[in-house]
Coordinates of C-alpha atoms in Angstrom, one line a residue:
X1 CA -71.3 -53.5 -5.3
X2 CA -69.0 -51.8 -7.9
X3 CA -66.4 -49.3 -6.4
X4 CA -67.2 -45.6 -6.5
X5 CA -65.6 -43.7 -9.3
X6 CA -63.3 -40.8 -8.3
X7 CA -63.9 -37.4 -9.8
X8 CA -61.1 -36.3 -12.1
X9 CA -60.0 -32.6 -12.4
X10 CA -62.2 -30.8 -14.9
X11 CA -64.6 -33.6 -15.4
X12 CA -67.4 -32.4 -13.2
X13 CA -68.8 -34.5 -10.3
X14 CA -68.9 -31.8 -7.6
X15 CA -66.2 -29.5 -6.4
X16 CA -62.6 -30.6 -7.3
X17 CA -60.4 -30.7 -4.3
X18 CA -57.3 -32.0 -6.0
X19 CA -55.6 -29.6 -8.3
X20 CA -53.0 -30.4 -10.9
X21 CA -49.4 -29.1 -10.4
X22 CA -49.6 -27.1 -13.6
X23 CA -52.7 -25.4 -12.4
X24 CA -51.2 -24.5 -9.0
X25 CA -48.0 -23.2 -10.5
X26 CA -49.9 -21.0 -13.0
X27 CA -52.2 -19.7 -10.2
X28 CA -49.2 -18.8 -8.0
X29 CA -47.5 -17.0 -10.9
X30 CA -50.7 -15.0 -11.6
X31 CA -51.0 -14.0 -7.9
X32 CA -47.3 -13.0 -7.8
X33 CA -47.7 -11.0 -11.0
X34 CA -50.7 -9.2 -9.7
X35 CA -49.0 -8.5 -6.4
X36 CA -45.6 -7.3 -7.6
X37 CA -45.7 -6.5 -11.3
X38 CA -49.3 -5.3 -11.7
X39 CA -48.3 -1.6 -12.1
X40 CA -45.0 -2.1 -13.9
X41 CA -46.2 -0.2 -17.0
X42 CA -47.7 2.7 -15.0
X43 CA -45.7 5.9 -15.3
X44 CA -45.4 8.2 -12.3
X45 CA -46.8 11.6 -12.8
X46 CA -44.0 14.2 -12.7
X47 CA -44.8 17.7 -11.6
X48 CA -43.2 19.7 -14.5
X49 CA -43.2 23.0 -12.6
X50 CA -41.4 21.4 -9.6
X51 CA -38.9 19.7 -11.9
X52 CA -38.4 23.0 -13.8
X53 CA -37.7 24.9 -10.6
X54 CA -35.3 22.2 -9.4
X55 CA -33.2 22.3 -12.6
X56 CA -33.2 26.1 -12.8
X57 CA -32.1 26.5 -9.2
X58 CA -29.3 24.1 -9.7
X59 CA -28.1 25.8 -12.8
X60 CA -28.3 29.3 -11.2
X61 CA -26.5 28.0 -8.1
X62 CA -23.6 26.5 -10.0
X63 CA -23.1 28.9 -13.0
X64 CA -24.2 32.3 -11.7
X65 CA -20.6 33.4 -11.6
X66 CA -20.5 33.1 -15.4
X67 CA -23.4 35.5 -15.9
X68 CA -21.2 38.4 -17.1
X69 CA -18.5 36.2 -18.8
X70 CA -17.3 37.6 -22.2
X71 CA -15.3 35.2 -24.3
X72 CA -11.7 36.3 -25.2
X73 CA -11.3 37.3 -28.9
X74 CA -8.5 36.0 -31.0
X75 CA -6.1 37.9 -33.3
X76 CA -8.6 38.0 -36.1
X77 CA -11.4 39.2 -33.9
X78 CA -13.0 35.7 -33.8
X79 CA -14.2 34.4 -30.5
X80 CA -11.7 32.1 -28.8
X81 CA -14.4 29.4 -28.3
X82 CA -14.8 26.8 -30.9
X83 CA -17.7 27.3 -33.3
X84 CA -19.7 24.1 -33.0
X85 CA -22.6 23.5 -35.2
X86 CA -25.4 21.6 -33.4
X87 CA -28.8 20.4 -34.4
X88 CA -31.4 20.8 -31.7
X89 CA -33.7 17.9 -31.2
X90 CA -37.3 18.7 -31.8
X91 CA -39.4 19.4 -28.7
X92 CA -41.7 16.6 -29.5
X93 CA -38.9 14.0 -29.5
X94 CA -36.9 15.4 -26.6
X95 CA -37.2 14.1 -23.1
X96 CA -38.8 16.1 -20.2
X97 CA -35.4 17.3 -18.9
X98 CA -34.4 18.4 -22.3
X99 CA -37.6 20.5 -22.8
X100 CA -37.0 22.1 -19.4
X101 CA -33.4 23.1 -20.4
X102 CA -34.6 24.4 -23.7
X103 CA -37.3 26.5 -21.9
X104 CA -34.6 27.7 -19.5
X105 CA -32.5 29.0 -22.5
X106 CA -35.6 30.8 -23.9
X107 CA -36.5 32.2 -20.4
X108 CA -32.9 33.4 -19.8
X109 CA -32.8 35.2 -23.2
X110 CA -36.1 37.0 -22.4
X111 CA -34.9 38.0 -18.9
X112 CA -31.6 39.5 -20.1
X113 CA -33.5 42.3 -21.8
X114 CA -35.7 42.9 -18.8
X115 CA -33.2 42.4 -16.0
X116 CA -32.5 45.4 -13.7
X117 CA -29.0 46.8 -13.3
X118 CA -28.6 45.3 -9.8
X119 CA -26.8 42.0 -9.5
X120 CA -29.6 39.8 -8.3
X121 CA -30.6 36.2 -8.7
X122 CA -33.5 35.9 -11.1
X123 CA -35.9 33.1 -10.6
X124 CA -38.9 32.0 -12.7
X125 CA -41.4 34.8 -13.0
X126 CA -44.5 32.7 -12.1
X127 CA -42.7 31.4 -9.1
X128 CA -41.8 34.9 -7.8
X129 CA -45.5 35.8 -8.0
X130 CA -46.3 33.2 -5.4
X131 CA -43.7 34.1 -2.8
X132 CA -44.0 36.7 0.0
X133 CA -42.5 40.2 0.0
X134 CA -39.9 39.2 2.7
X135 CA -38.8 36.3 0.6
X136 CA -38.4 38.6 -2.4
X137 CA -36.3 41.0 -0.4
X138 CA -34.0 38.2 0.8
X139 CA -33.5 37.1 -2.8
X140 CA -32.3 40.6 -3.8
X141 CA -29.0 40.1 -1.9
X142 CA -27.3 37.5 0.3
X143 CA -29.3 34.5 1.3
X144 CA -29.3 33.8 5.0
X145 CA -30.0 30.4 6.6
X146 CA -30.7 29.6 10.2
X147 CA -28.0 28.0 12.4
X148 CA -28.3 25.4 15.2
X149 CA -27.5 28.1 17.8
X150 CA -30.5 30.1 16.8
X151 CA -28.8 32.8 14.6
X152 CA -28.3 33.1 10.9
X153 CA -25.4 32.8 8.5
X154 CA -24.7 33.4 4.8
X155 CA -25.5 30.5 2.5
X156 CA -22.5 29.4 0.5
X157 CA -22.9 26.6 -2.1
X158 CA -21.0 23.4 -1.2
X159 CA -19.2 23.5 -4.6
X160 CA -17.3 26.6 -3.5
X161 CA -16.4 25.2 -0.1
X162 CA -15.1 21.8 -0.8
X163 CA -13.4 21.9 -4.1
X164 CA -11.8 18.5 -4.8
X165 CA -8.0 18.8 -5.3
X166 CA -6.1 16.5 -7.7
X167 CA -4.2 13.6 -6.2
X168 CA -0.5 14.4 -5.7
X169 CA 1.3 11.1 -5.7
X170 CA 5.1 11.5 -6.1
X171 CA 6.4 10.7 -9.5
X172 CA 9.0 7.9 -9.6
X173 CA 12.6 8.4 -10.4
X174 CA 14.2 6.4 -13.2
X175 CA 16.4 3.5 -12.2
X176 CA 18.4 1.2 -14.4
X177 CA 17.3 -2.5 -14.3
X178 CA 19.4 -5.0 -12.4
X179 CA 20.9 -8.2 -13.6
X180 CA 22.8 -11.2 -12.2
X181 CA 26.5 -11.2 -12.9
X182 CA 27.8 -13.8 -10.5
X183 CA 26.6 -17.0 -8.8
X184 CA 28.6 -18.3 -5.8
X185 CA 28.1 -21.9 -4.5
X186 CA 29.9 -23.4 -1.5
X187 CA 27.3 -23.8 1.2
X188 CA 25.7 -27.2 1.8
X189 CA 22.3 -25.8 3.1
X190 CA 20.0 -22.9 2.8
X191 CA 21.9 -19.6 3.0
X192 CA 20.0 -17.7 5.7
X193 CA 22.0 -14.5 6.6
X194 CA 24.5 -12.0 5.2
X195 CA 26.5 -9.0 6.4
X196 CA 29.1 -6.8 4.7
X197 CA 32.4 -5.6 6.0
X198 CA 32.5 -1.8 6.6
X199 CA 35.5 -1.6 4.3
X200 CA 33.5 -3.4 1.5
X201 CA 36.4 -5.9 1.0
X202 CA 34.5 -9.0 2.1
X203 CA 31.1 -10.2 3.3
X204 CA 30.0 -13.1 5.4
X205 CA 27.1 -15.5 5.0
X206 CA 25.5 -17.9 7.4
X207 CA 23.8 -21.1 6.3
X208 CA 21.7 -24.1 7.4
X209 CA 24.9 -26.2 7.2
X210 CA 25.9 -24.5 10.6
X211 CA 28.9 -22.7 9.1
X212 CA 29.8 -19.1 8.4
X213 CA 31.8 -18.4 5.3
X214 CA 33.8 -15.3 4.4
X215 CA 33.8 -14.3 0.7
X216 CA 35.8 -11.8 -1.3
X217 CA 33.6 -9.0 -2.6
X218 CA 35.5 -8.3 -5.8
X219 CA 36.2 -11.9 -6.9
X220 CA 33.6 -13.9 -5.1
X221 CA 36.3 -16.3 -3.8
X222 CA 36.0 -18.1 -0.5
X223 CA 38.4 -16.7 2.1
X224 CA 37.5 -18.5 5.3
X225 CA 35.0 -20.9 6.9
X226 CA 34.1 -20.6 10.6
X227 CA 32.4 -23.3 12.6
X228 CA 30.9 -23.2 16.1
X229 CA 27.1 -23.2 15.8
X230 CA 25.3 -26.5 16.1
X231 CA 22.2 -25.3 14.3
X232 CA 21.2 -23.0 11.4
X233 CA 23.0 -19.5 11.4
X234 CA 20.1 -17.0 11.0
X235 CA 21.7 -13.7 11.8
X236 CA 25.0 -11.9 11.2
X237 CA 26.4 -8.4 11.9
X238 CA 29.9 -6.9 11.5
X239 CA 30.8 -4.1 13.8
X240 CA 32.1 -0.8 12.3
X241 CA 33.8 0.2 15.6
X242 CA 35.5 -3.0 16.7
X243 CA 37.1 -6.0 14.9
X244 CA 34.2 -8.1 16.0
X245 CA 31.5 -10.1 14.2
X246 CA 28.3 -11.3 15.8
X247 CA 26.2 -14.3 14.9
X248 CA 23.0 -16.0 16.1
X249 CA 21.3 -19.3 15.3
X250 CA 18.5 -21.7 16.1
X251 CA 20.7 -23.2 18.8
X252 CA 19.7 -20.3 21.2
X253 CA 23.3 -19.0 21.0
X254 CA 24.6 -15.5 20.3
X255 CA 28.3 -15.4 19.6
X256 CA 30.9 -12.7 19.3
X257 CA 33.8 -13.5 16.9
X258 CA 37.3 -11.9 17.1
X259 CA 38.2 -11.4 13.4
X260 CA 41.9 -11.0 14.2
X261 CA 42.0 -14.4 15.8
X262 CA 39.0 -16.0 13.9
X263 CA 37.5 -17.5 17.0
X264 CA 34.7 -17.0 19.5
X265 CA 35.5 -14.8 22.4
X266 CA 32.1 -14.2 24.0
X267 CA 28.8 -16.0 24.3
X268 CA 25.5 -14.3 25.2
X269 CA 23.1 -16.6 27.1
X270 CA 19.5 -15.9 27.9
X271 CA 17.3 -16.8 24.9
X272 CA 14.9 -19.6 25.7
X273 CA 14.6 -20.7 22.0
X274 CA 16.0 -20.1 18.6
X275 CA 17.3 -16.7 17.7
X276 CA 16.0 -15.2 14.4
X277 CA 17.5 -11.7 14.1
X278 CA 20.4 -9.6 15.3
X279 CA 21.3 -5.9 15.0
X280 CA 24.1 -3.6 16.2
X281 CA 23.8 -0.1 17.6
X282 CA 25.7 2.3 15.3
X283 CA 27.0 4.5 18.2
X284 CA 26.9 2.4 21.4
X285 CA 28.5 -0.9 22.3
X286 CA 25.2 -2.8 22.5
X287 CA 23.4 -5.3 20.3
X288 CA 19.9 -6.5 20.1
X289 CA 18.6 -10.1 19.3
X290 CA 15.2 -11.5 18.9
X291 CA 13.7 -15.0 18.3
X292 CA 11.1 -17.5 19.1
X293 CA 10.7 -16.5 22.7
X294 CA 8.9 -13.3 21.5
X295 CA 11.4 -11.2 23.3
X296 CA 14.0 -8.7 22.0
X297 CA 17.0 -8.8 24.3
X298 CA 19.5 -6.0 24.5
X299 CA 23.1 -7.0 25.5
X300 CA 26.2 -5.1 26.6
X301 CA 28.7 -6.0 24.0
X302 CA 31.7 -6.1 26.4
X303 CA 30.3 -7.5 29.7
X304 CA 27.9 -9.9 28.1
X305 CA 25.2 -8.5 30.5
X306 CA 21.6 -8.4 29.4
X307 CA 20.5 -4.8 29.7
X308 CA 16.8 -5.2 28.8
X309 CA 14.4 -8.0 27.9
X310 CA 11.9 -6.1 25.7
X311 CA 8.7 -8.0 26.0
X312 CA 5.3 -7.3 24.4
X313 CA 5.2 -9.3 21.3
X314 CA 3.0 -12.4 21.2
X315 CA 5.0 -14.3 18.5
X316 CA 8.5 -14.6 17.0
X317 CA 10.6 -11.5 16.7
X318 CA 11.7 -11.9 13.1
X319 CA 13.4 -8.5 12.3
X320 CA 15.2 -5.8 14.3
X321 CA 16.5 -2.3 13.3
X322 CA 18.8 -0.2 15.5
X323 CA 19.6 3.5 14.9
X324 CA 21.3 6.3 16.6
X325 CA 18.2 8.5 17.2
X326 CA 14.9 7.6 18.8
X327 CA 13.3 5.2 18.4
X328 CA 16.7 3.4 18.7
X329 CA 15.1 -0.1 18.5
X330 CA 12.4 -1.2 16.0
X331 CA 11.2 -4.7 16.0
X332 CA 8.9 -6.7 13.6
X333 CA 7.1 -9.8 14.7
X334 CA 4.9 -12.6 13.4
X335 CA 2.1 -11.3 15.6
X336 CA 1.5 -8.7 12.7
X337 CA 2.8 -5.7 14.7
X338 CA 5.8 -3.4 14.7
X339 CA 7.0 -1.9 18.0
X340 CA 9.1 1.3 18.5
X341 CA 11.1 1.1 21.7
X342 CA 12.5 3.7 24.1
X343 CA 16.0 2.5 24.8
X344 CA 16.4 4.7 27.9
X345 CA 13.4 3.4 29.7
X346 CA 13.1 0.0 28.1
X347 CA 9.4 0.6 27.2
X348 CA 7.3 0.7 24.1
X349 CA 6.9 4.1 22.4
X350 CA 4.2 2.9 20.0
X351 CA 2.8 -0.2 18.4
X352 CA 2.0 -0.2 14.7
X353 CA -0.8 -2.5 13.7
X354 CA -1.2 -1.8 10.0
X355 CA -0.1 -5.3 8.7
X356 CA -2.6 -8.1 8.4
X357 CA 0.0 -10.8 8.1
X358 CA 3.3 -11.6 9.8
X359 CA 6.1 -8.9 9.6
X360 CA 9.2 -10.8 8.5
X361 CA 11.5 -8.0 7.2
X362 CA 12.4 -4.4 8.0
X363 CA 14.7 -2.0 6.0
X364 CA 15.7 1.6 7.0
X365 CA 16.8 4.1 4.5
X366 CA 20.5 5.0 5.0
X367 CA 19.9 8.8 4.7
X368 CA 16.2 9.5 5.1
X369 CA 14.4 9.2 8.4
X370 CA 11.9 6.5 7.5
X371 CA 11.7 2.7 7.1
X372 CA 9.8 0.0 5.3
X373 CA 8.3 -3.3 6.5
X374 CA 7.4 -6.4 4.5
X375 CA 5.1 -9.3 5.0
X376 CA 2.8 -11.6 3.2
X377 CA 0.2 -8.9 2.7
X378 CA 2.1 -5.9 1.4
X379 CA 5.2 -3.6 1.8
X380 CA 4.5 -0.5 3.8
X381 CA 6.4 2.7 4.4
X382 CA 6.5 4.5 7.8
X383 CA 7.9 7.8 8.9
X384 CA 10.0 8.3 12.1
X385 CA 10.1 9.1 15.0
X386 CA 6.4 8.5 15.6
X387 CA 5.9 5.7 13.0
X388 CA 3.2 7.5 11.0
X389 CA 2.0 5.4 8.1
X390 CA 3.0 7.0 4.8
X391 CA 1.7 4.6 2.0
X392 CA 1.5 1.1 0.7
X393 CA 3.9 0.2 -2.1
X394 CA 1.8 0.2 -5.3
X395 CA 2.2 -3.4 -6.5
X396 CA 1.8 -6.5 -4.4
X397 CA 4.4 -9.2 -4.8
X398 CA 2.1 -12.1 -4.1
X399 CA 4.5 -14.0 -1.9
X400 CA 5.9 -13.9 1.6
X401 CA 8.5 -11.2 1.9
X402 CA 11.5 -12.7 3.7
X403 CA 14.2 -10.1 3.0
X404 CA 14.4 -6.4 2.1
X405 CA 17.3 -4.0 1.4
X406 CA 17.5 -0.3 0.3
X407 CA 20.4 1.8 -0.9
X408 CA 21.0 5.5 -1.0
X409 CA 19.8 5.9 -4.6
X410 CA 16.3 5.0 -3.5
X411 CA 16.2 1.4 -4.8
X412 CA 14.3 -1.0 -2.5
X413 CA 14.8 -4.7 -3.3
X414 CA 12.3 -7.3 -1.8
X415 CA 12.8 -11.1 -2.0
X416 CA 10.0 -13.6 -1.6
X417 CA 9.8 -17.2 -0.6
X418 CA 8.9 -18.2 -4.2
X419 CA 12.2 -16.8 -5.6
X420 CA 10.6 -13.5 -6.8
X421 CA 12.9 -10.4 -6.6
X422 CA 11.3 -7.0 -7.1
X423 CA 13.0 -3.7 -7.4
X424 CA 11.0 -0.7 -6.3
X425 CA 11.3 3.1 -6.2
X426 CA 11.6 4.3 -2.6
X427 CA 10.1 7.7 -3.2
X428 CA 6.9 6.7 -5.0
X429 CA 6.6 3.0 -4.2
X430 CA 6.4 2.0 -7.9
X431 CA 7.9 -1.3 -9.0
X432 CA 10.2 -0.8 -11.9
X433 CA 11.5 -4.4 -12.3
X434 CA 10.1 -7.8 -11.5
X435 CA 12.4 -10.8 -11.8
X436 CA 12.8 -14.3 -10.5
X437 CA 15.8 -16.2 -9.3
X438 CA 16.9 -19.2 -11.4
X439 CA 17.8 -22.2 -9.3
X440 CA 21.2 -23.9 -9.9
X441 CA 21.2 -27.1 -11.8
X442 CA 20.3 -30.1 -9.7
X443 CA 18.0 -28.2 -7.4
X444 CA 14.2 -28.3 -7.3
X445 CA 12.1 -25.4 -8.5
X446 CA 10.6 -25.2 -5.0
X447 CA 14.1 -24.2 -3.8
X448 CA 13.9 -20.8 -5.4
X449 CA 13.2 -18.9 -2.1
X450 CA 15.2 -15.8 -1.0
X451 CA 16.0 -15.7 2.7
X452 CA 18.4 -12.7 3.0
X453 CA 19.8 -9.9 1.0
X454 CA 22.0 -6.8 1.4
X455 CA 23.5 -4.0 -0.6
X456 CA 27.2 -3.4 -0.3
X457 CA 28.6 -0.3 1.2
X458 CA 28.5 1.7 -2.1
X459 CA 25.0 0.5 -2.9
X460 CA 26.0 -0.6 -6.4
X461 CA 25.9 -4.3 -5.8
X462 CA 23.2 -6.5 -4.3
X463 CA 23.8 -10.0 -2.8
X464 CA 21.0 -12.4 -2.3
X465 CA 21.1 -15.6 -0.2
X466 CA 18.8 -18.3 -1.5
X467 CA 17.3 -21.7 -0.8
X468 CA 19.2 -23.5 -3.6
X469 CA 22.4 -23.1 -1.5
X470 CA 23.8 -20.4 -3.7
X471 CA 24.7 -16.7 -3.3
X472 CA 23.8 -14.5 -6.3
X473 CA 25.3 -11.0 -7.0
X474 CA 23.4 -8.4 -8.9
X475 CA 24.4 -5.1 -10.5
X476 CA 22.8 -2.4 -12.6
X477 CA 22.6 -2.8 -16.4
X478 CA 25.1 -0.1 -17.8
X479 CA 23.5 -0.2 -21.3
X480 CA 20.0 0.7 -20.1
X481 CA 18.6 4.2 -20.7
X482 CA 15.3 5.9 -20.0
X483 CA 14.4 5.3 -23.7
X484 CA 15.1 1.6 -23.7
X485 CA 13.5 1.1 -20.3
X486 CA 10.8 3.7 -19.8
X487 CA 9.0 4.2 -16.5
X488 CA 5.7 2.3 -16.3
X489 CA 3.8 4.2 -13.6
X490 CA 0.1 4.7 -12.9
X491 CA -0.8 6.7 -9.8
X492 CA -3.2 5.0 -7.5
X493 CA -6.9 6.0 -7.6
X494 CA -8.0 4.6 -4.2
X495 CA -5.4 5.5 -1.6
X496 CA -5.8 3.4 1.5
X497 CA -5.2 4.8 5.0
X498 CA -3.8 1.5 6.4

């Protein structure tokens, strides 16, 4: 017996149960079109009277105070407004909104001749015919609206209540650009720390080669090399009240150096790991150190006694500021927070959580009562004593900020791990110069990081400590003028609150 012949689509032989793919796709597209796009060309019926009432009420609400406005005439008796010749679009070609506005102009002109002397809000005549007498009476004067308490209050348009004020961002001051005028080499490792002598005659630098070198400020010549640390020297401070210098390093040690004898006279023991930062109190004989043990320790300079162990951070304490007024201790940490401490009680005054990345540098203005913090996310400015957030500096450097310094002229310098050095205006947060450090010959391009920086006592020279084992000195360009280097400033449009 021959095999039965299967029915093919479209060839008859009963109902076809197997459909082709093209047929199924086209059927699905047709169903989708009928379901979603079936009425795409249908236009919604717009109530012209309702639309007319809506536009008229808006125009009267916003421009009723210009009802009796008379333009000021010039010297020749000509109106002060510009005479503009316009060609009105025909009503057949105009849109529905345009026709309503044209009818409003015609209606306003007709009502000016019929308007009573009283200062009342005039609505459309046919609309007034359909409202009650009480509503007409309310329209003669002040409009009252109900309140949540059950009473009534006068209706005031929102445009007169909340008038948007223009943004008042401080204008930046002009600063001359800075340039490199000296490169000092002598260290055999990364230069990690720097401190200036209060007399401005010399400065000291600490390096990864475990030495501390004293340099002449005027000539840049090496004066002295001090040894004693067995690891990188990460922090230095020179006392303005005693002939002492303090240093800290990754060997957990904090040392006090007698600059008259050039030797260590005290050691401060207590840190459980490497020490990253060090600061001296300007009025009291105390110093503060912070490091990997997430603790800021406050020491008595003379007795070597630990006064406080300020705990609360959850990661490395990378930067410390000390000042004579409260808060006398400010710490920045890799846990993204900044803490303000009460030195009398040894407790936290407030914790600032505005940063989203590690806080690696702090800089306090020498005369103003505020400070700035830097990290991988941004540079932020805070006010004291409560630590209120002022603003973000306008441009982002795009690198990890390792060091910051500010002088009395309002120039803030920030150095990144990629060798970028930006100069910013302290008042407005605007960046007026962007430069990059050039590595010395024989070094890799990846060794262009800046680890520490400081202005001298006068604020006219900047010294940067870099990863290519050099020390660079910067000064302002004397030939620069506001005409040759104009200010490039654009106030921010979206001001963030954090």
